[in-house]
């Protein structure tokens, strides 16, 4: 039997995609499995990769108010911080990106380069100075002590993504709106923003996820304001490790991101593709 | 009364002078074409009238009102862009209705006027479609509809036909002209296509390097070009420019083209020699004004060798070698010539032009 070349290509692509998916899914599978099996199964030798019985008691256990690790509170706090971060960085980056994409002004190229180079510096570099600033501003252990630095880190890259997106919208469409009776602001609202929605959504999700996953910053800036990432860290203990509960908390922690990604998949892909081609 | 008046317009981009002192006076209801090669400043001039660019100096008036500092939305102009610039997220109906919506026209009147325009442009059946579901020609009509629906003071069109295929372009050319005459709206139209300009315009403004070279009716531009550039830009094939040097022989002014000499009548000779800035002048004759014959006749001025023969519909385009120059002649298909054959060429001086070799201005 002969297989045509295009068919063979397709098969190779599918095999590769499945392989990558398996590699990525494996830790997630392990996490999920550890959260639903009993302690006995967890420490059994040889380890049974396909559990025979499953229980969701870990999931219920860790949400109880008297539980020492505040997973639920962590999720709520992370959510608040991530939403605020995403909104603030979207606001800043969309305005900056629009200006960089459309307006003529001096030192534009320098601003772009500095955005890019700033994005490449490790965030850790800034943590101690920011800690001192936050302390001076009396903001330690507040949402703002996280939202502000996150937004500063996310905005440069978000600006670059959105700039590519705005540039993909022909400037004549905007000019047509001006001639048809729009002011600059109403043209932005009625024409540019509706056309940029995939990019805006993708940027929002991107900012949300980055904020959601951040561990080092909340570790340094906050103490009582516990986030999901720092909450997970509290499972480290000197006398006992509740691996099953920790895994359940881990599953909780990725749920919001997974749900968001599934809902907005279409926009995220468009955002990435657009940014990749034009950027 | 003039509808649009541009006075001493200057526009620079960084250090490039895009528009250099252009003044145009456009009569109410006229169809004016800004014609020139790419980069000549015609689109920038149009964009300044629209308010999309602000002039560095000069004044722009629409119906005697100075509009320099007015944003585009307050100028009451409508524009059709080369790429149509339809709103991709709106249906054809909403695209056409958009300018009315922005002017807070009541809903039922919007509905009525959009339908009216759609009928005029034959796009009634397309109104519920989005731009990406329309062909190039259909998108073009929607873009036109969006401009027409508002009954603006001035239409501005930036190469609106250049993205259409040749057949549709010629069809839309006539449609546009008919619409414009019907609606009697002052129109400024930008193109680099001289045939389009000749076919559509009441008046043509020929531009090059940011300057307005000539502003007149198409026939005047064609028959009385103000400079070598204008003469060569209009007409297809373009006007032949034969390089000559002039000298006096027995009191007569003679043009020496190398391959032949041409004696000018006294009054024309005086006219030319009085104005010329140097002895180098160009003799300009349009291909259709060259009379080619196989036998020498009293009209014959010089002989030439047939270099290329191109049949084009009812005509032949001949490339003729005269000395070291190649000139083009348009002759009837019935002329029987072969490659390499010697032919005789004559012309009527009344239909010829003489241009200054240095300033490129028309001398005769």
Coordinates of C-alpha atoms in Angstrom, one line a residue:
Chain A
X1 CA 0.0 0.0 0.0
X2 CA 1.3 3.4 -0.9
X3 CA 0.8 6.4 1.3
X4 CA 0.8 9.8 -0.5
X5 CA 3.2 12.4 0.7
X6 CA 0.7 14.8 2.1
X7 CA -1.0 12.0 4.0
X8 CA 2.4 11.0 5.4
X9 CA 3.0 14.6 6.5
X10 CA -0.3 14.7 8.2
X11 CA 0.5 11.4 10.1
X12 CA 3.9 12.7 11.2
X13 CA 2.3 16.0 12.4
X14 CA -0.4 14.1 14.3
X15 CA 2.1 11.7 15.9
X16 CA 4.3 14.6 17.0
X17 CA 1.3 16.6 18.3
X18 CA 0.1 13.6 20.3
X19 CA 3.6 13.0 21.7
X20 CA 3.9 16.6 22.8
X21 CA 0.4 16.6 24.3
X22 CA 1.2 13.4 26.2
X23 CA 4.4 14.9 27.6
X24 CA 2.5 18.0 28.7
X25 CA -0.5 16.1 30.1
X26 CA 1.6 13.6 32.1
X27 CA 2.4 15.8 35.1
X28 CA -1.2 17.0 35.1
X29 CA -2.4 13.4 35.1
X30 CA -0.1 12.5 37.9
X31 CA -1.3 15.6 39.9
X32 CA -4.9 14.6 39.4
X33 CA -4.3 11.0 40.2
X34 CA -2.5 11.8 43.4
X35 CA -5.4 13.9 44.5
X36 CA -8.0 11.2 44.2
X37 CA -6.2 8.0 45.4
X38 CA -5.9 7.0 49.0
X39 CA -2.7 7.4 51.1
X40 CA -2.1 3.6 51.0
X41 CA -2.2 3.5 47.2
X42 CA 0.0 6.6 47.1
X43 CA 2.8 4.8 48.9
X44 CA 2.3 1.4 47.5
X45 CA 5.2 -0.4 45.7
X46 CA 5.2 -0.9 42.8
X47 CA 3.3 2.3 42.1
X48 CA 0.0 1.7 40.3
X49 CA -0.3 4.3 37.5
X50 CA -3.9 3.5 36.9
X51 CA -5.8 3.7 40.2
X52 CA -8.6 1.2 40.9
X53 CA -10.6 3.3 43.4
X54 CA -11.0 7.1 43.5
X55 CA -12.2 9.4 46.2
X56 CA -12.8 13.2 46.2
X57 CA -12.5 13.6 50.0
X58 CA -9.2 15.6 49.6
X59 CA -11.1 18.2 47.6
X60 CA -13.7 18.6 50.3
X61 CA -11.3 18.4 53.2
X62 CA -9.1 21.3 52.0
X63 CA -12.0 23.7 51.5
X64 CA -13.1 23.4 55.2
X65 CA -12.7 26.7 57.0
X66 CA -10.8 25.2 59.9
X67 CA -8.2 23.7 57.5
X68 CA -4.7 25.1 58.2
X69 CA -4.0 25.9 54.6
X70 CA -6.4 28.6 53.3
X71 CA -6.8 27.2 49.7
X72 CA -10.2 28.8 49.1
X73 CA -9.1 32.2 50.4
X74 CA -5.9 31.9 48.3
X75 CA -8.0 31.3 45.1
X76 CA -10.2 34.3 45.9
X77 CA -7.2 36.5 46.5
X78 CA -5.4 35.3 43.5
X79 CA -8.5 35.9 41.4
X80 CA -8.9 39.5 42.7
X81 CA -5.2 40.3 42.1
X82 CA -5.2 38.6 38.6
X83 CA -8.3 40.5 37.5
X84 CA -7.0 43.8 38.7
X85 CA -3.6 43.2 37.1
X86 CA -5.2 42.1 33.8
X87 CA -7.4 45.2 33.7
X88 CA -4.7 47.6 34.7
X89 CA -2.1 46.2 32.3
X90 CA -4.7 46.0 29.5
X91 CA -5.6 49.6 30.0
X92 CA -2.0 50.8 30.0
X93 CA -0.8 48.5 27.2
X94 CA -3.7 49.2 24.9
X95 CA -3.2 52.9 25.0
X96 CA 0.5 52.6 24.7
X97 CA 0.2 50.1 21.8
X98 CA -2.3 52.3 20.0
X99 CA 0.0 55.3 20.3
X100 CA 3.1 53.3 19.1
X101 CA 1.1 51.7 16.2
X102 CA -0.6 54.9 14.9
X103 CA 1.0 58.1 16.0
X104 CA 4.1 59.9 14.8
X105 CA 6.3 61.1 17.7
X106 CA 10.0 61.5 18.5
X107 CA 12.0 58.7 19.9
X108 CA 9.4 56.1 19.0
X109 CA 12.0 53.5 18.0
X110 CA 13.9 54.1 21.3
X111 CA 10.7 53.6 23.3
X112 CA 10.1 50.3 21.5
X113 CA 13.6 49.0 22.2
X114 CA 13.5 50.0 25.8
X115 CA 10.2 48.2 26.2
X116 CA 11.7 45.1 24.8
X117 CA 14.9 45.2 26.8
X118 CA 13.0 46.0 30.0
X119 CA 10.9 42.9 29.4
X120 CA 14.0 40.8 29.1
X121 CA 15.4 41.7 32.5
X122 CA 14.6 39.2 35.3
X123 CA 11.8 40.3 37.6
X124 CA 13.8 39.2 40.6
X125 CA 16.2 42.1 40.0
X126 CA 13.4 44.6 41.0
X127 CA 11.9 42.8 43.9
X128 CA 14.0 44.3 46.7
X129 CA 13.7 47.9 45.5
X130 CA 10.0 47.3 45.0
X131 CA 9.7 45.9 48.5
X132 CA 11.4 49.0 49.9
X133 CA 9.1 51.2 47.8
X134 CA 6.0 49.3 49.0
X135 CA 7.1 49.5 52.5
X136 CA 7.6 53.3 52.2
X137 CA 4.1 53.6 50.7
X138 CA 2.6 51.4 53.4
X139 CA 1.3 49.0 50.8
X140 CA 3.0 45.8 52.0
X141 CA 0.6 42.9 52.4
X142 CA -2.1 44.5 50.2
X143 CA -3.5 43.7 46.8
X144 CA -1.8 46.8 45.4
X145 CA 1.6 45.6 46.4
X146 CA 1.1 42.8 43.9
X147 CA -1.1 44.4 41.2
X148 CA 1.3 47.3 40.7
X149 CA 4.5 45.4 40.1
X150 CA 2.8 42.7 38.1
X151 CA 1.3 45.3 35.8
X152 CA 4.7 46.9 35.4
X153 CA 6.2 43.6 34.3
X154 CA 3.3 42.6 32.0
X155 CA 2.7 45.9 30.3
X156 CA 5.8 45.9 28.1
X157 CA 5.1 42.6 26.5
X158 CA 1.4 43.2 26.3
X159 CA 2.1 46.4 24.5
X160 CA 4.2 44.6 21.9
X161 CA 1.4 42.1 21.3
X162 CA -1.2 44.7 21.0
X163 CA 0.9 47.0 18.8
X164 CA 1.1 44.2 16.3
X165 CA -2.6 43.8 16.6
X166 CA -3.4 47.4 16.0
X167 CA -1.0 47.5 13.1
X168 CA -3.0 44.7 11.4
X169 CA -6.0 47.0 11.3
X170 CA -5.6 49.2 8.2
X171 CA -5.3 52.9 9.2
X172 CA -7.7 53.8 6.4
X173 CA -10.5 52.1 8.3
X174 CA -9.9 54.5 11.1
X175 CA -9.6 57.5 8.8
X176 CA -12.9 56.5 7.1
X177 CA -14.5 56.6 10.6
X178 CA -13.1 60.1 11.2
X179 CA -14.5 61.3 7.9
X180 CA -17.8 59.6 8.5
X181 CA -18.3 61.7 11.6
X182 CA -16.3 60.1 14.4
X183 CA -14.0 62.0 16.8
X184 CA -10.7 60.3 17.4
X185 CA -12.1 58.8 20.6
X186 CA -15.3 57.6 19.1
X187 CA -13.5 56.0 16.2
X188 CA -11.4 54.2 18.7
X189 CA -14.5 53.0 20.5
X190 CA -16.7 52.2 17.5
X191 CA -14.2 50.8 15.1
X192 CA -10.8 50.0 16.5
X193 CA -11.8 48.4 19.7
X194 CA -14.4 46.0 18.2
X195 CA -11.8 45.0 15.6
X196 CA -9.1 44.5 18.3
X197 CA -11.2 42.4 20.6
X198 CA -9.3 39.1 19.9
X199 CA -6.1 40.9 20.7
X200 CA -7.5 42.6 23.8
X201 CA -8.9 39.3 25.1
X202 CA -5.7 37.4 24.4
X203 CA -3.7 40.1 26.3
X204 CA -6.2 40.0 29.2
X205 CA -5.9 36.2 29.5
X206 CA -2.1 36.4 29.1
X207 CA -1.9 39.0 31.9
X208 CA -4.3 37.0 34.1
X209 CA -2.3 33.8 33.8
X210 CA 1.0 35.5 34.5
X211 CA -0.4 37.1 37.5
X212 CA -2.1 33.9 38.6
X213 CA 1.1 31.9 38.4
X214 CA 3.4 34.4 40.1
X215 CA 5.0 33.0 43.3
X216 CA 8.1 35.0 44.2
X217 CA 6.4 38.4 44.4
X218 CA 3.6 37.4 46.8
X219 CA 6.1 35.4 48.8
X220 CA 8.0 38.7 49.4
X221 CA 5.3 41.3 49.4
X222 CA 2.5 39.6 51.4
X223 CA 2.1 37.7 54.5
X224 CA -1.5 37.5 55.7
X225 CA -2.9 38.2 52.2
X226 CA -2.4 34.7 51.0
X227 CA -2.5 33.8 47.3
X228 CA -3.0 30.4 45.8
X229 CA 0.6 30.0 44.9
X230 CA 1.9 30.9 48.4
X231 CA -0.9 28.8 49.9
X232 CA 0.4 25.8 48.1
X233 CA 3.8 26.4 49.6
X234 CA 2.3 26.1 53.1
X235 CA 2.0 22.4 52.6
X236 CA 5.7 22.2 53.3
X237 CA 5.9 21.0 56.8
X238 CA 8.6 19.4 59.0
X239 CA 6.6 16.5 60.3
X240 CA 4.0 15.6 57.8
X241 CA 3.3 16.1 54.1
X242 CA -0.3 15.7 53.0
X243 CA 0.5 14.8 49.4
X244 CA -3.1 14.0 48.5
X245 CA -4.4 17.3 49.8
X246 CA -1.6 19.2 48.2
X247 CA -2.4 17.6 44.8
X248 CA -6.1 18.5 45.2
X249 CA -5.1 22.1 46.0
X250 CA -2.9 22.0 42.9
X251 CA -5.9 20.9 40.8
X252 CA -8.0 23.7 42.3
X253 CA -5.2 26.2 41.5
X254 CA -5.1 25.4 37.8
X255 CA -8.9 25.2 37.3
X256 CA -9.6 28.9 36.7
X257 CA -6.8 29.2 34.1
X258 CA -8.0 26.1 32.3
X259 CA -11.6 27.2 32.2
X260 CA -10.6 30.7 30.9
X261 CA -8.4 29.2 28.2
X262 CA -11.1 26.8 27.0
X263 CA -13.7 29.6 26.8
X264 CA -11.4 32.1 25.0
X265 CA -9.3 29.6 23.0
X266 CA -10.4 31.1 19.7
X267 CA -9.2 34.6 20.7
X268 CA -6.0 33.4 22.3
X269 CA -4.9 31.5 19.2
X270 CA -5.8 34.5 17.0
X271 CA -3.9 36.8 19.3
X272 CA -0.8 34.6 19.3
X273 CA -0.9 34.1 15.5
X274 CA -1.4 37.8 14.8
X275 CA 1.3 38.8 17.2
X276 CA 3.7 36.2 15.8
X277 CA 3.3 37.2 12.2
X278 CA 3.2 41.0 12.6
X279 CA 5.5 41.3 15.6
Chain B
X1 CA -18.7 80.1 -6.7
X2 CA -15.9 77.7 -5.7
X3 CA -16.6 74.7 -3.6
X4 CA -13.0 73.8 -2.8
X5 CA -10.1 76.1 -2.8
X6 CA -6.6 75.2 -2.0
X7 CA -4.1 78.1 -1.6
X8 CA -0.3 77.7 -1.5
X9 CA -0.5 74.3 0.2
X10 CA 2.8 73.0 1.7
X11 CA 3.1 69.7 3.4
X12 CA 6.4 68.2 4.6
X13 CA 7.0 64.7 5.9
X14 CA 10.2 64.8 7.9
X15 CA 12.5 66.5 5.3
X16 CA 10.5 65.4 2.3
X17 CA 8.5 68.1 0.7
X18 CA 5.3 66.2 -0.3
X19 CA 3.3 69.1 -1.5
X20 CA 5.0 72.3 -2.6
X21 CA 2.9 75.4 -2.9
X22 CA -0.2 73.9 -4.7
X23 CA -3.1 76.2 -5.4
X24 CA -6.3 74.8 -6.9
X25 CA -9.7 76.4 -7.3
X26 CA -12.5 73.8 -7.8
X27 CA -15.8 75.0 -9.1
X28 CA -19.0 73.8 -7.6
X29 CA -20.2 70.5 -9.2
X30 CA -16.9 69.9 -11.0
X31 CA -15.2 66.6 -11.3
X32 CA -11.5 67.4 -10.8
X33 CA -8.8 64.8 -11.2
X34 CA -5.4 65.1 -9.5
X35 CA -3.1 63.2 -11.8
X36 CA 0.5 62.3 -11.5
X37 CA 3.0 59.5 -10.9
X38 CA 3.3 57.9 -7.4
X39 CA 4.9 60.2 -4.9
X40 CA 3.9 63.4 -6.7
X41 CA 1.8 64.7 -3.8
X42 CA -1.7 64.1 -5.2
X43 CA -2.8 61.9 -2.4
X44 CA -1.3 64.1 0.2
X45 CA -3.2 67.1 -1.3
X46 CA -6.4 65.1 -1.1
X47 CA -5.7 64.0 2.5
X48 CA -5.2 67.6 3.4
X49 CA -8.5 68.5 1.9
X50 CA -10.1 65.6 3.9
X51 CA -8.4 66.8 7.1
X52 CA -6.4 63.6 7.5
X53 CA -3.2 65.6 7.2
X54 CA -2.7 69.1 8.5
X55 CA -0.9 71.4 6.2
X56 CA 2.4 73.0 7.2
X57 CA 1.3 76.2 5.5
X58 CA -1.4 77.3 3.1
X59 CA -5.2 77.5 3.3
X60 CA -8.0 75.1 2.4
X61 CA -11.5 76.4 2.0
X62 CA -14.7 74.4 1.5
X63 CA -17.6 76.5 0.4
X64 CA -15.6 79.7 1.4
X65 CA -15.1 78.5 4.9
X66 CA -11.5 78.1 6.1
X67 CA -11.3 74.5 7.2
X68 CA -7.5 74.2 8.2
X69 CA -8.3 73.6 11.8
X70 CA -11.5 71.6 11.4
X71 CA -11.4 67.9 12.1
X72 CA -12.5 65.6 9.2
X73 CA -15.9 65.0 10.8
X74 CA -16.8 68.6 10.6
X75 CA -15.8 69.3 7.0
X76 CA -18.8 67.5 5.5
X77 CA -16.7 65.6 3.0
X78 CA -17.0 61.9 2.1
X79 CA -14.1 59.8 1.0
X80 CA -13.6 56.6 -0.9
X81 CA -10.3 54.9 -0.2
X82 CA -8.2 52.8 -2.5
X83 CA -8.6 49.7 -0.3
X84 CA -12.3 50.7 0.4
X85 CA -11.7 50.8 4.1
X86 CA -15.0 49.2 5.0
X87 CA -15.6 48.4 8.6
X88 CA -15.0 44.6 8.7
X89 CA -17.2 44.0 11.7
X90 CA -20.3 45.6 10.2
X91 CA -22.7 44.4 7.5
X92 CA -22.9 46.3 4.2
X93 CA -26.0 48.0 5.6
X94 CA -24.3 49.1 8.7
X95 CA -21.3 50.3 6.7
X96 CA -23.5 52.5 4.6
X97 CA -25.6 53.6 7.5
X98 CA -22.6 54.5 9.7
X99 CA -22.2 58.2 8.6
X100 CA -25.9 58.8 9.1
X101 CA -25.8 57.1 12.6
X102 CA -22.9 59.4 13.6
X103 CA -25.0 62.4 12.6
X104 CA -27.9 61.1 14.6
X105 CA -30.3 60.8 11.7
X106 CA -33.6 59.1 12.8
X107 CA -33.7 55.3 12.3
X108 CA -36.4 55.1 9.7
X109 CA -34.8 57.8 7.6
X110 CA -31.5 55.9 7.8
X111 CA -33.3 52.8 6.6
X112 CA -34.9 54.7 3.7
X113 CA -31.7 56.4 2.6
X114 CA -29.5 53.3 2.8
X115 CA -32.1 51.4 0.7
X116 CA -32.2 54.3 -1.8
X117 CA -28.4 54.3 -2.2
X118 CA -28.3 50.5 -2.4
X119 CA -30.8 50.6 -5.2
X120 CA -28.8 53.3 -7.1
X121 CA -25.7 51.1 -6.8
X122 CA -27.4 47.8 -7.4
X123 CA -26.4 46.2 -4.1
X124 CA -29.8 45.8 -2.4
X125 CA -29.3 42.0 -2.2
X126 CA -25.9 42.4 -0.5
X127 CA -26.9 44.6 2.4
X128 CA -26.9 41.8 5.1
X129 CA -23.4 40.6 4.2
X130 CA -20.1 41.4 5.9
X131 CA -17.3 43.0 3.7
X132 CA -15.3 39.8 3.6
X133 CA -18.2 38.0 2.0
X134 CA -18.2 40.5 -0.9
X135 CA -16.1 40.6 -4.1
X136 CA -13.8 43.5 -4.8
X137 CA -16.3 45.2 -7.0
X138 CA -19.1 44.7 -4.5
X139 CA -17.0 46.1 -1.7
X140 CA -16.2 49.1 -3.9
X141 CA -19.9 49.7 -4.4
X142 CA -20.5 49.6 -0.7
X143 CA -17.7 52.0 -0.1
X144 CA -19.3 54.3 -2.7
X145 CA -22.6 53.9 -1.0
X146 CA -21.1 55.0 2.3
X147 CA -19.9 58.1 0.6
X148 CA -23.1 58.8 -1.3
X149 CA -25.6 58.3 1.4
X150 CA -24.7 61.4 3.3
X151 CA -25.0 63.9 0.4
X152 CA -21.8 65.6 1.4
X153 CA -20.4 68.9 0.1
X154 CA -17.4 67.2 -1.5
X155 CA -16.5 63.7 -2.6
X156 CA -12.9 62.7 -2.2
X157 CA -11.7 59.6 -4.0
X158 CA -8.3 58.1 -3.7
X159 CA -7.7 55.8 -6.6
X160 CA -11.0 54.1 -6.0
X161 CA -10.8 51.9 -9.1
X162 CA -7.2 50.8 -9.0
X163 CA -8.0 47.5 -7.2
X164 CA -10.6 46.4 -9.7
X165 CA -9.8 44.2 -12.8
X166 CA -9.5 46.0 -16.1
X167 CA -13.0 45.3 -17.4
X168 CA -14.8 46.3 -14.2
X169 CA -12.6 49.4 -13.9
X170 CA -13.7 50.7 -17.3
X171 CA -17.4 49.9 -16.4
X172 CA -17.1 51.6 -13.0
X173 CA -15.4 54.6 -14.6
X174 CA -18.5 55.3 -16.6
X175 CA -20.8 54.6 -13.7
X176 CA -18.9 56.9 -11.4
X177 CA -19.0 59.7 -14.0
X178 CA -22.7 59.3 -14.5
X179 CA -23.4 59.2 -10.7
X180 CA -21.3 62.4 -10.3
X181 CA -23.2 64.2 -13.0
X182 CA -26.5 63.1 -11.7
X183 CA -25.8 64.1 -8.1
X184 CA -23.8 67.2 -9.1
X185 CA -21.5 66.9 -6.1
X186 CA -18.1 68.5 -6.3
X187 CA -15.6 65.7 -6.6
X188 CA -11.8 65.5 -6.2
X189 CA -10.4 62.3 -7.6
X190 CA -6.8 61.1 -7.4
X191 CA -5.3 58.7 -9.9
X192 CA -2.1 57.9 -11.7
X193 CA -4.0 56.6 -14.7
X194 CA -4.0 59.2 -17.4
X195 CA -6.7 57.4 -19.4
X196 CA -9.0 57.4 -16.4
X197 CA -8.3 61.1 -15.9
X198 CA -9.0 62.0 -19.5
X199 CA -12.2 59.9 -19.5
X200 CA -13.7 61.3 -16.2
X201 CA -12.5 64.7 -15.5
X202 CA -14.0 68.1 -16.1
X203 CA -10.6 69.4 -15.1
X204 CA -7.3 67.8 -14.6
X205 CA -4.6 68.9 -12.3
X206 CA -1.3 67.4 -13.3
X207 CA 1.2 67.1 -10.5
X208 CA 4.8 66.1 -10.2
X209 CA 7.3 66.4 -7.3
X210 CA 4.8 68.1 -5.1
X211 CA 4.1 70.8 -7.6
X212 CA 1.0 71.6 -9.7
X213 CA 2.2 71.7 -13.3
X214 CA -1.0 72.4 -15.1
X215 CA -4.7 72.7 -14.2
X216 CA -7.1 72.8 -17.1
X217 CA -9.7 70.9 -19.1
X218 CA -8.6 67.4 -20.4
X219 CA -8.5 68.5 -24.0
X220 CA -6.5 71.6 -23.2
X221 CA -4.0 69.5 -21.2
X222 CA -3.8 67.0 -24.0
X223 CA -3.4 69.5 -26.9
X224 CA -1.7 72.4 -25.1
X225 CA 0.6 70.8 -22.5
X226 CA 2.5 73.3 -20.4
X227 CA 5.7 71.3 -20.1
X228 CA 7.5 68.2 -21.3
X229 CA 6.3 66.3 -18.2
X230 CA 2.6 67.0 -18.9
X231 CA 3.0 66.3 -22.6
X232 CA 4.7 63.0 -21.9
X233 CA 2.4 61.9 -19.0
X234 CA -0.8 62.0 -21.0
X235 CA -1.5 59.9 -24.0
X236 CA -0.7 56.3 -24.8
X237 CA 1.7 55.8 -26.4
X238 CA 3.2 59.0 -25.0
X239 CA 4.3 62.0 -27.0
X240 CA 7.5 61.6 -28.9
X241 CA 10.3 63.9 -27.8
X242 CA 12.9 64.5 -30.5
X243 CA 16.0 66.1 -29.2
X244 CA 17.2 68.9 -31.5
X245 CA 19.6 71.9 -31.4
X246 CA 18.5 75.1 -33.0
X247 CA 20.5 77.3 -35.2
X248 CA 20.0 80.2 -37.7
X249 CA 20.5 79.4 -41.4
X250 CA 20.0 82.3 -43.8
X251 CA 17.9 84.1 -41.2
X252 CA 15.6 81.0 -40.7
X253 CA 15.5 79.1 -37.4
X254 CA 16.4 75.5 -38.1
X255 CA 15.9 72.5 -35.7
X256 CA 18.7 70.0 -36.2
X257 CA 17.8 66.5 -35.0
X258 CA 20.9 64.9 -36.3
X259 CA 19.0 62.6 -38.7
X260 CA 17.1 65.5 -40.3
X261 CA 16.8 69.3 -40.3
X262 CA 13.5 71.1 -39.8
X263 CA 12.9 74.7 -40.8
X264 CA 10.5 76.7 -38.7
X265 CA 8.3 79.4 -40.2
X266 CA 9.5 82.9 -39.4
X267 CA 6.9 83.9 -36.7
X268 CA 7.2 80.6 -34.9
X269 CA 11.0 80.6 -35.2
X270 CA 11.0 84.1 -33.6
X271 CA 8.7 83.0 -30.9
X272 CA 10.8 80.0 -30.0
X273 CA 14.2 81.7 -30.2
X274 CA 13.0 84.7 -28.0
X275 CA 11.9 82.4 -25.2
X276 CA 14.4 79.6 -25.3
X277 CA 16.9 79.5 -22.5
X278 CA 19.5 77.5 -24.6
X279 CA 19.9 76.2 -28.1
X280 CA 18.7 72.7 -27.0
X281 CA 15.0 72.2 -27.7
X282 CA 12.7 69.2 -28.0
X283 CA 10.3 68.7 -30.8
X284 CA 7.2 67.0 -29.5
X285 CA 4.7 65.1 -31.7
X286 CA 2.0 62.7 -30.6
X287 CA 2.2 59.3 -32.2
X288 CA -1.2 59.8 -33.8
X289 CA -0.1 63.1 -35.4
X290 CA 2.8 61.5 -37.3
X291 CA 2.0 60.7 -40.9
X292 CA 3.8 57.6 -42.1
X293 CA 3.9 56.7 -45.8
X294 CA 5.9 54.2 -47.8
X295 CA 6.6 56.8 -50.6
X296 CA 8.0 60.2 -50.2
X297 CA 5.3 62.9 -50.3
X298 CA 5.4 66.7 -50.1
X299 CA 4.5 66.4 -46.4
X300 CA 7.4 64.1 -45.6
X301 CA 9.9 65.6 -43.2
X302 CA 12.3 62.8 -42.6
X303 CA 12.9 59.1 -43.3
X304 CA 13.0 56.4 -40.7
X305 CA 13.6 52.6 -40.4
X306 CA 10.8 50.4 -39.1
X307 CA 12.1 48.8 -35.9
X308 CA 9.0 47.1 -34.3
X309 CA 5.5 46.6 -35.6
X310 CA 2.7 46.1 -32.9
X311 CA -0.9 45.7 -34.2
X312 CA -3.3 47.1 -31.6
X313 CA -6.9 46.7 -32.6
X314 CA -7.7 49.1 -35.5
X315 CA -4.2 50.6 -35.4
X316 CA -0.6 49.7 -35.8
X317 CA 2.0 51.1 -33.3
X318 CA 5.3 51.5 -35.2
X319 CA 8.6 51.9 -33.5
X320 CA 10.7 53.9 -35.9
X321 CA 14.4 54.5 -35.7
X322 CA 15.4 58.0 -36.6
X323 CA 19.2 58.4 -36.3
X324 CA 19.9 57.2 -32.8
X325 CA 16.4 57.8 -31.5
X326 CA 13.3 55.6 -31.4
X327 CA 9.9 57.3 -31.9
X328 CA 6.5 55.8 -31.9
X329 CA 3.8 56.3 -34.6
X330 CA 0.2 55.3 -34.7
X331 CA -1.0 54.4 -38.2
X332 CA -4.0 52.6 -39.7
X333 CA -3.8 48.8 -39.8
X334 CA -3.9 49.1 -43.7
X335 CA -0.4 50.5 -43.9
X336 CA 1.7 47.6 -45.2
X337 CA 5.2 47.8 -43.7
X338 CA 7.9 45.3 -42.9
X339 CA 10.6 45.3 -40.3
X340 CA 13.7 47.1 -41.5
X341 CA 11.8 49.0 -44.2
X342 CA 12.5 52.6 -45.0
X343 CA 9.4 54.8 -44.5
X344 CA 8.7 58.5 -44.8
X345 CA 7.4 60.5 -41.8
X346 CA 5.7 63.9 -41.8
X347 CA 3.7 66.0 -39.4
X348 CA 1.7 69.1 -39.2
X349 CA 3.5 71.8 -37.2
X350 CA 0.2 73.0 -35.8
X351 CA -0.1 69.7 -34.0
X352 CA 3.5 69.6 -32.8
X353 CA 5.1 71.3 -29.8
X354 CA 8.5 72.7 -29.0
X355 CA 9.8 72.5 -25.5
X356 CA 12.8 74.2 -23.9
X357 CA 15.6 71.6 -23.3
X358 CA 16.6 73.1 -20.0
X359 CA 13.5 74.4 -18.3
X360 CA 11.2 71.8 -20.0
X361 CA 8.6 74.6 -20.5
X362 CA 6.5 74.8 -23.6
X363 CA 7.9 77.3 -26.2
X364 CA 5.3 76.6 -28.9

